[in-house]
C-alpha cells in the first residue's frame, strides 16, 4: 500500500504564509491522484477544504489554495488567522483505495 | 445541506461484532459513492473503505487492515449506509465517520467504537 507523507508540524505567524505538502511513496503526485485537503480542529469532525488538487468548497476561506508543487500536492495558506490553527490532512486516491497522510499540526503563533 | 448521522457505536469485546449505520439526508444518496473513515484516539485519519453507487456497480473496496473483517453496504430506499464489523480487535478502537465521496462535501459527527475486554 502506498504511503502518503506530510510535515508533522509547521508554525506560521499571524498574517503570514505557509505551504503544507503531501507526497506519495509511489512517485510524483499528479492530478490523477485527486489530492484532497481536510482541516480538523480538536473535538470536531474533519472539514473538506480542497478537492481534486485545487478546487474549493463554498465554505473554504479564500486564503487557502491547493496546487501541485515540486512533485507533491500543496496547500498554501496566505494571511494566516488564529482560527486556522488545526490539524490538516491530505489524501490521495490509488485505484480502489484512498490513503490519508499522517497530518500536519499547524500552529499560528 | 448534506447531513450524515452515524450511530451504533459502543463498547465491544475483542472478537465481537458491531454494525454501524449512517443516515443521510440533504442530497441524492443513491447517486453518491460513500466512504467510512476512522480515527483512533489521538491519531490521524484512516480510510476504512468505500461503496460505489448501484449505477456504478455497487462494488466495495477496503483498506488492508479491515479487509475480510468489515463489510460496507447500503440501503438506498432508506438513505442509509452500513458498516458491519466482525472479528473486532483492540486496534479497531476509533471514532468512525461516514462521508459522501461527492467532493467529500459532507462528514458526520462520528460514532465511537471501543474494543476492549
Short mmCIF file of C-alpha atoms in Angstrom, two decimals:
data_model
loop_
_atom_site.label_atom_id
_atom_site.label_comp_id
_atom_site.label_asym_id
_atom_site.label_seq_id
_atom_site.Cartn_x
_atom_site.Cartn_y
_atom_site.Cartn_z
CA UNK A 1 0.00 0.00 0.00
CA UNK A 2 1.22 3.49 -0.82
CA UNK A 3 2.37 5.80 1.95
CA UNK A 4 1.37 9.45 1.93
CA UNK A 5 3.70 11.84 3.73
CA UNK A 6 3.10 15.22 5.33
CA UNK A 7 5.16 17.50 7.56
CA UNK A 8 4.35 16.55 11.18
CA UNK A 9 4.18 20.14 12.29
CA UNK A 10 4.55 23.70 10.99
CA UNK A 11 4.33 27.13 12.56
CA UNK A 12 3.18 30.33 10.88
CA UNK A 13 2.92 33.88 12.20
CA UNK A 14 -0.43 35.62 12.11
CA UNK A 15 -0.79 37.19 8.68
CA UNK A 16 1.98 35.04 7.30
CA UNK A 17 2.08 32.46 4.54
CA UNK A 18 2.79 28.75 4.89
CA UNK A 19 2.75 25.81 2.50
CA UNK A 20 1.89 22.28 3.58
CA UNK A 21 2.87 19.43 1.28
CA UNK A 22 1.61 15.93 0.54
CA UNK A 23 3.93 13.38 -1.03
CA UNK A 24 3.47 9.85 -2.32
CA UNK A 25 5.76 6.86 -1.89
CA UNK A 26 4.88 5.81 -5.45
CA UNK A 27 6.40 8.89 -7.04
CA UNK A 28 5.26 12.32 -8.07
CA UNK A 29 1.79 13.41 -7.05
CA UNK A 30 -0.28 14.28 -10.10
CA UNK A 31 -3.84 15.46 -10.58
CA UNK A 32 -4.67 11.84 -11.37
CA UNK A 33 -4.31 11.04 -7.66
CA UNK A 34 -7.07 13.56 -6.95
CA UNK A 35 -5.48 15.23 -3.91
CA UNK A 36 -7.81 16.38 -1.18
CA UNK A 37 -7.15 18.56 1.85
CA UNK A 38 -9.05 18.47 5.14
CA UNK A 39 -8.98 20.62 8.23
CA UNK A 40 -9.73 19.21 11.67
CA UNK A 41 -9.94 21.14 14.91
CA UNK A 42 -9.86 19.43 18.31
CA UNK A 43 -13.09 17.65 19.14
CA UNK A 44 -14.59 18.29 15.71
CA UNK A 45 -15.19 16.23 12.61
CA UNK A 46 -12.93 16.92 9.64
CA UNK A 47 -13.97 19.53 7.10
CA UNK A 48 -13.05 19.31 3.45
CA UNK A 49 -11.18 22.37 2.22
CA UNK A 50 -9.83 21.41 -1.21
CA UNK A 51 -10.82 18.69 -3.67
CA UNK A 52 -9.22 17.46 -6.88
CA UNK A 53 -5.96 19.35 -6.32
CA UNK A 54 -7.20 22.94 -6.29
CA UNK A 55 -10.98 23.20 -6.13
CA UNK A 56 -12.57 24.93 -3.16
CA UNK A 57 -15.87 24.33 -1.47
CA UNK A 58 -18.20 27.24 -0.85
CA UNK A 59 -17.10 27.29 2.79
CA UNK A 60 -13.36 27.28 2.07
CA UNK A 61 -11.81 30.62 3.06
CA UNK A 62 -10.20 32.37 0.10
CA UNK A 63 -6.85 32.41 1.90
CA UNK A 64 -6.49 28.66 1.32
CA UNK A 65 -5.37 27.35 -2.07
CA UNK A 66 -4.33 23.98 -3.45
CA UNK A 67 -1.77 23.17 -6.12
CA UNK A 68 0.90 20.77 -7.30
CA UNK A 69 4.40 21.82 -6.33
CA UNK A 70 7.68 20.00 -6.88
CA UNK A 71 6.07 16.58 -7.33
CA UNK A 72 3.78 16.97 -4.33
CA UNK A 73 0.33 18.29 -3.63
CA UNK A 74 0.43 21.56 -1.72
CA UNK A 75 -1.91 23.54 0.46
CA UNK A 76 -0.96 27.19 0.80
CA UNK A 77 -2.37 29.43 3.48
CA UNK A 78 -1.86 33.13 2.76
CA UNK A 79 -2.64 35.54 5.57
CA UNK A 80 -2.93 33.06 8.44
CA UNK A 81 -5.55 33.72 11.08
CA UNK A 82 -5.61 32.39 14.66
CA UNK A 83 -8.62 30.25 13.77
CA UNK A 84 -6.53 28.41 11.17
CA UNK A 85 -4.64 26.61 13.93
CA UNK A 86 -5.65 22.99 13.34
CA UNK A 87 -4.58 19.61 12.02
CA UNK A 88 -4.51 19.34 8.25
CA UNK A 89 -4.77 16.07 6.37
CA UNK A 90 -4.33 15.27 2.72
CA UNK A 91 -5.34 12.15 0.92
CA UNK A 92 -4.63 10.60 -2.42
CA UNK A 93 -6.64 8.09 -4.44
CA UNK A 94 -4.90 4.99 -5.77
CA UNK A 95 -7.09 2.79 -7.98
CA UNK A 96 -9.61 1.47 -5.47
CA UNK A 97 -8.03 2.86 -2.32
CA UNK A 98 -7.75 6.20 -0.63
CA UNK A 99 -4.75 6.85 1.60
CA UNK A 100 -4.51 9.63 4.16
CA UNK A 101 -1.32 11.35 5.12
CA UNK A 102 -0.34 11.42 8.76
CA UNK A 103 -1.45 15.02 9.17
CA UNK A 104 0.27 18.35 9.78
CA UNK A 105 -0.31 20.19 13.03
CA UNK A 106 -0.34 23.86 12.10
CA UNK A 107 0.35 26.37 14.85
CA UNK A 108 -0.41 30.06 14.33
CA UNK A 109 1.95 31.88 16.64
CA UNK B 1 -27.27 20.76 3.03
CA UNK B 2 -25.59 17.40 3.39
CA UNK B 3 -26.36 15.75 6.73
CA UNK B 4 -24.86 12.48 7.88
CA UNK B 5 -25.62 10.93 11.25
CA UNK B 6 -23.70 7.88 12.42
CA UNK B 7 -24.98 5.52 15.10
CA UNK B 8 -24.34 2.09 16.53
CA UNK B 9 -21.05 2.62 18.29
CA UNK B 10 -20.29 1.33 21.75
CA UNK B 11 -18.12 -0.94 23.87
CA UNK B 12 -17.49 -4.40 22.46
CA UNK B 13 -15.16 -7.22 23.45
CA UNK B 14 -12.35 -8.37 21.17
CA UNK B 15 -13.63 -10.89 18.65
CA UNK B 16 -17.10 -9.41 18.73
CA UNK B 17 -19.23 -7.84 16.01
CA UNK B 18 -20.91 -4.49 15.62
CA UNK B 19 -22.89 -2.79 12.90
CA UNK B 20 -22.70 0.95 12.37
CA UNK B 21 -25.31 2.94 10.50
CA UNK B 22 -25.13 6.30 8.76
CA UNK B 23 -28.38 8.10 8.00
CA UNK B 24 -28.05 10.50 5.07
CA UNK B 25 -30.15 13.47 4.04
CA UNK B 26 -29.88 16.66 2.04
CA UNK B 27 -28.56 15.03 -1.12
CA UNK B 28 -29.39 12.23 -3.54
CA UNK B 29 -27.88 9.39 -1.54
CA UNK B 30 -28.34 6.76 -4.22
CA UNK B 31 -26.15 8.70 -6.66
CA UNK B 32 -23.15 9.03 -4.38
CA UNK B 33 -20.24 6.79 -3.57
CA UNK B 34 -19.84 6.64 0.19
CA UNK B 35 -16.85 6.03 2.43
CA UNK B 36 -16.11 5.19 6.04
CA UNK B 37 -13.13 6.84 7.72
CA UNK B 38 -11.92 6.19 11.25
CA UNK B 39 -9.72 7.97 13.77
CA UNK B 40 -8.14 6.19 16.69
CA UNK B 41 -7.82 8.26 19.89
CA UNK B 42 -5.12 10.88 19.42
CA UNK B 43 -4.24 9.58 15.97
CA UNK B 44 -4.79 10.62 12.37
CA UNK B 45 -7.50 9.81 9.87
CA UNK B 46 -7.58 6.36 8.29
CA UNK B 47 -9.72 5.41 5.31
CA UNK B 48 -11.67 2.23 6.02
CA UNK B 49 -13.49 1.53 2.80
CA UNK B 50 -15.92 2.66 0.14
CA UNK B 51 -19.02 1.56 -1.69
CA UNK B 52 -19.90 2.79 -5.13
CA UNK B 53 -23.39 3.76 -6.20
CA UNK B 54 -25.53 0.96 -7.60
CA UNK B 55 -25.46 2.61 -11.02
CA UNK B 56 -21.68 2.31 -10.90
CA UNK B 57 -21.86 -1.32 -9.84
CA UNK B 58 -22.24 -1.01 -6.06
CA UNK B 59 -18.83 -2.57 -5.52
CA UNK B 60 -16.70 -2.10 -2.45
CA UNK B 61 -13.04 -1.55 -1.66
CA UNK B 62 -11.37 -1.80 1.74
CA UNK B 63 -8.18 -0.81 3.45
CA UNK B 64 -5.82 -3.68 4.16
CA UNK B 65 -6.27 -3.68 7.98
CA UNK B 66 -10.01 -4.34 7.71
CA UNK B 67 -10.30 -6.38 4.53
CA UNK B 68 -12.07 -9.66 5.18
CA UNK B 69 -13.46 -8.47 8.53
CA UNK B 70 -15.51 -5.38 7.64
CA UNK B 71 -18.32 -5.12 5.10
CA UNK B 72 -19.86 -1.95 3.75
CA UNK B 73 -23.39 -1.99 2.40
CA UNK B 74 -26.11 0.49 1.56
CA UNK B 75 -29.89 0.66 1.51
CA UNK B 76 -30.83 3.38 -0.95
CA UNK B 77 -34.53 3.04 -0.05
CA UNK B 78 -33.64 4.12 3.49
CA UNK B 79 -30.83 6.54 2.57
CA UNK B 80 -28.62 4.59 4.93
CA UNK B 81 -25.03 3.36 4.80
CA UNK B 82 -23.82 0.47 6.95
CA UNK B 83 -20.52 -0.84 8.25
CA UNK B 84 -20.61 -4.42 9.52
CA UNK B 85 -17.53 -5.05 11.66
CA UNK B 86 -16.63 -8.62 12.61
CA UNK B 87 -13.69 -10.16 14.47
CA UNK B 88 -13.03 -6.83 16.13
CA UNK B 89 -9.58 -6.11 17.52
CA UNK B 90 -8.43 -3.60 20.11
CA UNK B 91 -6.76 -1.63 17.33
CA UNK B 92 -10.17 -1.04 15.74
CA UNK B 93 -10.98 1.33 18.61
CA UNK B 94 -11.76 4.65 16.93
CA UNK B 95 -14.33 7.24 16.05
CA UNK B 96 -15.94 6.11 12.80
CA UNK B 97 -17.13 8.74 10.31
CA UNK B 98 -19.18 8.30 7.18
CA UNK B 99 -18.68 10.63 4.27
CA UNK B 100 -20.02 11.21 0.80
CA UNK B 101 -17.40 10.94 -1.88
CA UNK B 102 -19.11 13.62 -3.97
CA UNK B 103 -16.30 16.12 -3.49
CA UNK B 104 -16.26 14.80 0.09
CA UNK B 105 -18.67 17.64 0.85
CA UNK B 106 -20.17 16.14 3.98
CA UNK B 107 -18.98 14.42 7.13
CA UNK B 108 -20.96 13.05 10.04
CA UNK B 109 -20.01 13.76 13.64
CA UNK B 110 -18.80 10.21 14.11
CA UNK B 111 -19.61 7.33 16.43
CA UNK B 112 -17.11 5.90 18.92
CA UNK B 113 -16.30 2.21 18.86
CA UNK B 114 -14.29 0.89 21.79
CA UNK B 115 -12.94 -2.65 21.58
CA UNK B 116 -11.78 -3.75 25.00
CA UNK B 117 -12.10 -6.70 27.33
#
